[in-house]
Amino acid sequence: MEGDCLSCMKYLMFLFNFFIFLGGACLLGVGIWVIVDPTGFREIVAANPLLFTGAYIMLAMGAMLFLLGFLGCCGAIRENKCLLLFFFMFILLIFLAELSAAILAFIFRENLTREFFTKELKKHYLRNNDTDVFSATWNSVMITFACCGVNGPEDFEAVPRLSHSSSEGVTPEACCQREIQSREGMVVDREACLTGVERFQNRQGCYTVILNSFETYVYLAGALAIGVLAIELFAMIFAMCLFRGIQ
């Protein structure tokens, strides 16, 4: 009976580690896609050091889980106590780090409100000054998602213009409608857009557009995160049980 139980534990351990292996492969794939994606998201990531760092952290985490799942599978099949102990300690550290990150994200969630982004936009946005990282990032977001400001073009009424020429209106050029929604796309009618003709402007705020675009993925990411934590917890339990059962 004890041998059958140990054998069952070994194969369950292998199964859980196989899922960790697949999760690491998925994270690696998403991280690589974010960095090399040609549809415009790469431009946003490159312009924002925080997002750029986050993409590489995702790559590192994916590689680490990929390796960890592989080692766990090997430790379970070979019944190697050293590999199992290494796996348990390593996955415990990852589990605690992920749990801490989830708690911090929950605590600081108020920093992702509409009011917060509106305040930051009015305070730091410098219109077409692409040498400024904040402004370049916002311009890329507005062009990529065909939106304007946080709530709409009215957000820019409080933003000072770089010059007082008649060609520069209240609405920045990044809010103008384009033939192709990318930086390379030609503006449909630049002069009409900048002078306030609404049909040549993207009128919807970026907060609503991005929230609607990523709403499904946010719930999917949350469910995936809970699933990953549960798998890691069970993998640690099985690793310790298998470690204690091996003679």
GROMACS .gro file of N, CA, C and O in nm, residues 159-203:
model
  180
  159VAL      N    1  -0.396   7.167  -2.076
  159VAL     CA    2  -0.257   7.140  -2.112
  159VAL      C    3  -0.204   7.255  -2.197
  159VAL      O    4  -0.261   7.285  -2.303
  160PRO      N    5  -0.097   7.325  -2.154
  160PRO     CA    6  -0.045   7.439  -2.232
  160PRO      C    7   0.009   7.395  -2.368
  160PRO      O    8   0.066   7.288  -2.382
  161ARG      N    9  -0.011   7.480  -2.468
  161ARG     CA   10   0.042   7.452  -2.602
  161ARG      C   11   0.188   7.491  -2.609
  161ARG      O   12   0.233   7.584  -2.543
  162LEU      N   13   0.263   7.419  -2.695
  162LEU     CA   14   0.406   7.448  -2.709
  162LEU      C   15   0.427   7.579  -2.783
  162LEU      O   16   0.528   7.646  -2.766
  163SER      N   17   0.334   7.615  -2.869
  163SER     CA   18   0.341   7.742  -2.940
  163SER      C   19   0.199   7.795  -2.951
  163SER      O   20   0.103   7.723  -2.930
  164HIS      N   21   0.186   7.922  -2.989
  164HIS     CA   22   0.053   7.984  -2.999
  164HIS      C   23   0.014   8.006  -3.144
  164HIS      O   24  -0.066   8.094  -3.175
  165SER      N   25   0.072   7.927  -3.233
  165SER     CA   26   0.039   7.940  -3.375
  165SER      C   27  -0.101   7.885  -3.399
  165SER      O   28  -0.150   7.799  -3.327
  166SER      N   29  -0.165   7.935  -3.503
  166SER     CA   30  -0.303   7.893  -3.533
  166SER      C   31  -0.312   7.748  -3.577
  166SER      O   32  -0.417   7.687  -3.572
  167SER      N   33  -0.196   7.692  -3.622
  167SER     CA   34  -0.196   7.554  -3.670
  167SER      C   35  -0.201   7.453  -3.555
  167SER      O   36  -0.228   7.337  -3.576
  168GLU      N   37  -0.173   7.500  -3.436
  168GLU     CA   38  -0.175   7.409  -3.321
  168GLU      C   39  -0.298   7.437  -3.236
  168GLU      O   40  -0.312   7.543  -3.176
  169GLY      N   41  -0.390   7.345  -3.234
  169GLY     CA   42  -0.512   7.363  -3.159
  169GLY      C   43  -0.502   7.305  -3.020
  169GLY      O   44  -0.395   7.265  -2.973
  170VAL      N   45  -0.617   7.298  -2.952
  170VAL     CA   46  -0.622   7.241  -2.818
  170VAL      C   47  -0.596   7.091  -2.822
  170VAL      O   48  -0.526   7.034  -2.739
  171THR      N   49  -0.653   7.025  -2.924
  171THR     CA   50  -0.639   6.880  -2.938
  171THR      C   51  -0.504   6.845  -3.001
  171THR      O   52  -0.469   6.899  -3.105
  172PRO      N   53  -0.428   6.756  -2.941
  172PRO     CA   54  -0.298   6.717  -2.999
  172PRO      C   55  -0.315   6.633  -3.126
  172PRO      O   56  -0.419   6.572  -3.148
  173GLU      N   57  -0.212   6.630  -3.208
  173GLU     CA   58  -0.218   6.557  -3.335
  173GLU      C   59  -0.241   6.407  -3.315
  173GLU      O   60  -0.299   6.340  -3.401
  174ALA      N   61  -0.197   6.353  -3.201
  174ALA     CA   62  -0.214   6.210  -3.174
  174ALA      C   63  -0.361   6.171  -3.165
  174ALA      O   64  -0.395   6.052  -3.177
  175CYS      N   65  -0.451   6.268  -3.145
  175CYS     CA   66  -0.594   6.241  -3.136
  175CYS      C   67  -0.663   6.245  -3.272
  175CYS      O   68  -0.783   6.215  -3.281
  176CYS      N   69  -0.590   6.281  -3.376
  176CYS     CA   70  -0.651   6.292  -3.509
  176CYS      C   71  -0.672   6.154  -3.571
  176CYS      O   72  -0.591   6.063  -3.551
  177GLN      N   73  -0.780   6.142  -3.646
  177GLN     CA   74  -0.808   6.016  -3.715
  177GLN      C   75  -0.705   5.994  -3.826
  177GLN      O   76  -0.665   6.087  -3.895
  178ARG      N   77  -0.664   5.869  -3.842
  178ARG     CA   78  -0.564   5.833  -3.942
  178ARG      C   79  -0.619   5.727  -4.036
  178ARG      O   80  -0.709   5.650  -3.999
  179GLU      N   81  -0.561   5.722  -4.155
  179GLU     CA   82  -0.603   5.621  -4.254
  179GLU      C   83  -0.569   5.481  -4.203
  179GLU      O   84  -0.648   5.388  -4.217
  180ILE      N   85  -0.450   5.466  -4.145
  180ILE     CA   86  -0.408   5.343  -4.079
  180ILE      C   87  -0.370   5.380  -3.937
  180ILE      O   88  -0.293   5.474  -3.916
  181GLN      N   89  -0.425   5.309  -3.837
  181GLN     CA   90  -0.406   5.348  -3.697
  181GLN      C   91  -0.267   5.309  -3.647
  181GLN      O   92  -0.251   5.216  -3.568
  182SER      N   93  -0.165   5.382  -3.692
  182SER     CA   94  -0.027   5.365  -3.647
  182SER      C   95   0.046   5.496  -3.674
  182SER      O   96  -0.007   5.585  -3.742
  183ARG      N   97   0.167   5.508  -3.622
  183ARG     CA   98   0.244   5.632  -3.641
  183ARG      C   99   0.273   5.657  -3.789
  183ARG      O  100   0.290   5.771  -3.832
  184GLU      N  101   0.281   5.548  -3.867
  184GLU     CA  102   0.310   5.562  -4.009
  184GLU      C  103   0.185   5.601  -4.089
  184GLU      O  104   0.195   5.643  -4.204
  185GLY      N  105   0.068   5.587  -4.028
  185GLY     CA  106  -0.057   5.618  -4.098
  185GLY      C  107  -0.075   5.768  -4.118
  185GLY      O  108  -0.046   5.849  -4.030
  186MET      N  109  -0.124   5.806  -4.235
  186MET     CA  110  -0.144   5.948  -4.267
  186MET      C  111  -0.268   6.001  -4.195
  186MET      O  112  -0.371   5.933  -4.187
  187VAL      N  113  -0.256   6.123  -4.139
  187VAL     CA  114  -0.371   6.189  -4.076
  187VAL      C  115  -0.472   6.225  -4.184
  187VAL      O  116  -0.435   6.276  -4.291
  188VAL      N  117  -0.599   6.197  -4.159
  188VAL     CA  118  -0.703   6.220  -4.259
  188VAL      C  119  -0.711   6.367  -4.297
  188VAL      O  120  -0.706   6.402  -4.415
  189ASP      N  121  -0.724   6.455  -4.200
  189ASP     CA  122  -0.724   6.600  -4.226
  189ASP      C  123  -0.668   6.670  -4.103
  189ASP      O  124  -0.741   6.700  -4.008
  190ARG      N  125  -0.538   6.694  -4.104
  190ARG     CA  126  -0.469   6.747  -3.986
  190ARG      C  127  -0.522   6.883  -3.945
  190ARG      O  128  -0.551   6.908  -3.827
  191GLU      N  129  -0.536   6.974  -4.041
  191GLU     CA  130  -0.577   7.111  -4.008
  191GLU      C  131  -0.718   7.114  -3.949
  191GLU      O  132  -0.743   7.181  -3.848
  192ALA      N  133  -0.808   7.038  -4.009
  192ALA     CA  134  -0.946   7.035  -3.957
  192ALA      C  135  -0.950   6.973  -3.818
  192ALA      O  136  -1.023   7.020  -3.730
  193CYS      N  137  -0.870   6.870  -3.798
  193CYS     CA  138  -0.865   6.804  -3.667
  193CYS      C  139  -0.815   6.900  -3.560
  193CYS      O  140  -0.876   6.912  -3.454
  194LEU      N  141  -0.703   6.968  -3.587
  194LEU     CA  142  -0.643   7.056  -3.487
  194LEU      C  143  -0.727   7.181  -3.458
  194LEU      O  144  -0.718   7.239  -3.350
  195THR      N  145  -0.809   7.220  -3.555
  195THR     CA  146  -0.895   7.337  -3.533
  195THR      C  147  -1.027   7.300  -3.468
  195THR      O  148  -1.112   7.387  -3.446
  196GLY      N  149  -1.046   7.169  -3.440
  196GLY     CA  150  -1.161   7.129  -3.360
  196GLY      C  151  -1.277   7.066  -3.433
  196GLY      O  152  -1.385   7.050  -3.374
  197VAL      N  153  -1.260   7.027  -3.560
  197VAL     CA  154  -1.368   6.960  -3.632
  197VAL      C  155  -1.379   6.817  -3.580
  197VAL      O  156  -1.288   6.735  -3.600
  198GLU      N  157  -1.488   6.786  -3.513
  198GLU     CA  158  -1.500   6.660  -3.437
  198GLU      C  159  -1.495   6.535  -3.524
  198GLU      O  160  -1.446   6.432  -3.481
  199ARG      N  161  -1.546   6.542  -3.647
  199ARG     CA  162  -1.551   6.421  -3.728
  199ARG      C  163  -1.414   6.374  -3.774
  199ARG      O  164  -1.401   6.263  -3.825
  200PHE      N  165  -1.313   6.458  -3.755
  200PHE     CA  166  -1.176   6.418  -3.790
  200PHE      C  167  -1.093   6.384  -3.666
  200PHE      O  168  -0.973   6.365  -3.674
  201GLN      N  169  -1.161   6.380  -3.550
  201GLN     CA  170  -1.092   6.350  -3.424
  201GLN      C  171  -1.141   6.216  -3.367
  201GLN      O  172  -1.255   6.175  -3.391
  202ASN      N  173  -1.054   6.151  -3.290
  202ASN     CA  174  -1.096   6.038  -3.209
  202ASN      C  175  -1.151   6.096  -3.078
  202ASN      O  176  -1.075   6.154  -3.001
  203ARG      N  177  -1.279   6.082  -3.055
  203ARG     CA  178  -1.344   6.150  -2.945
  203ARG      C  179  -1.351   6.067  -2.816
  203ARG      O  180  -1.368   6.122  -2.708
   0.00000   0.00000   0.00000
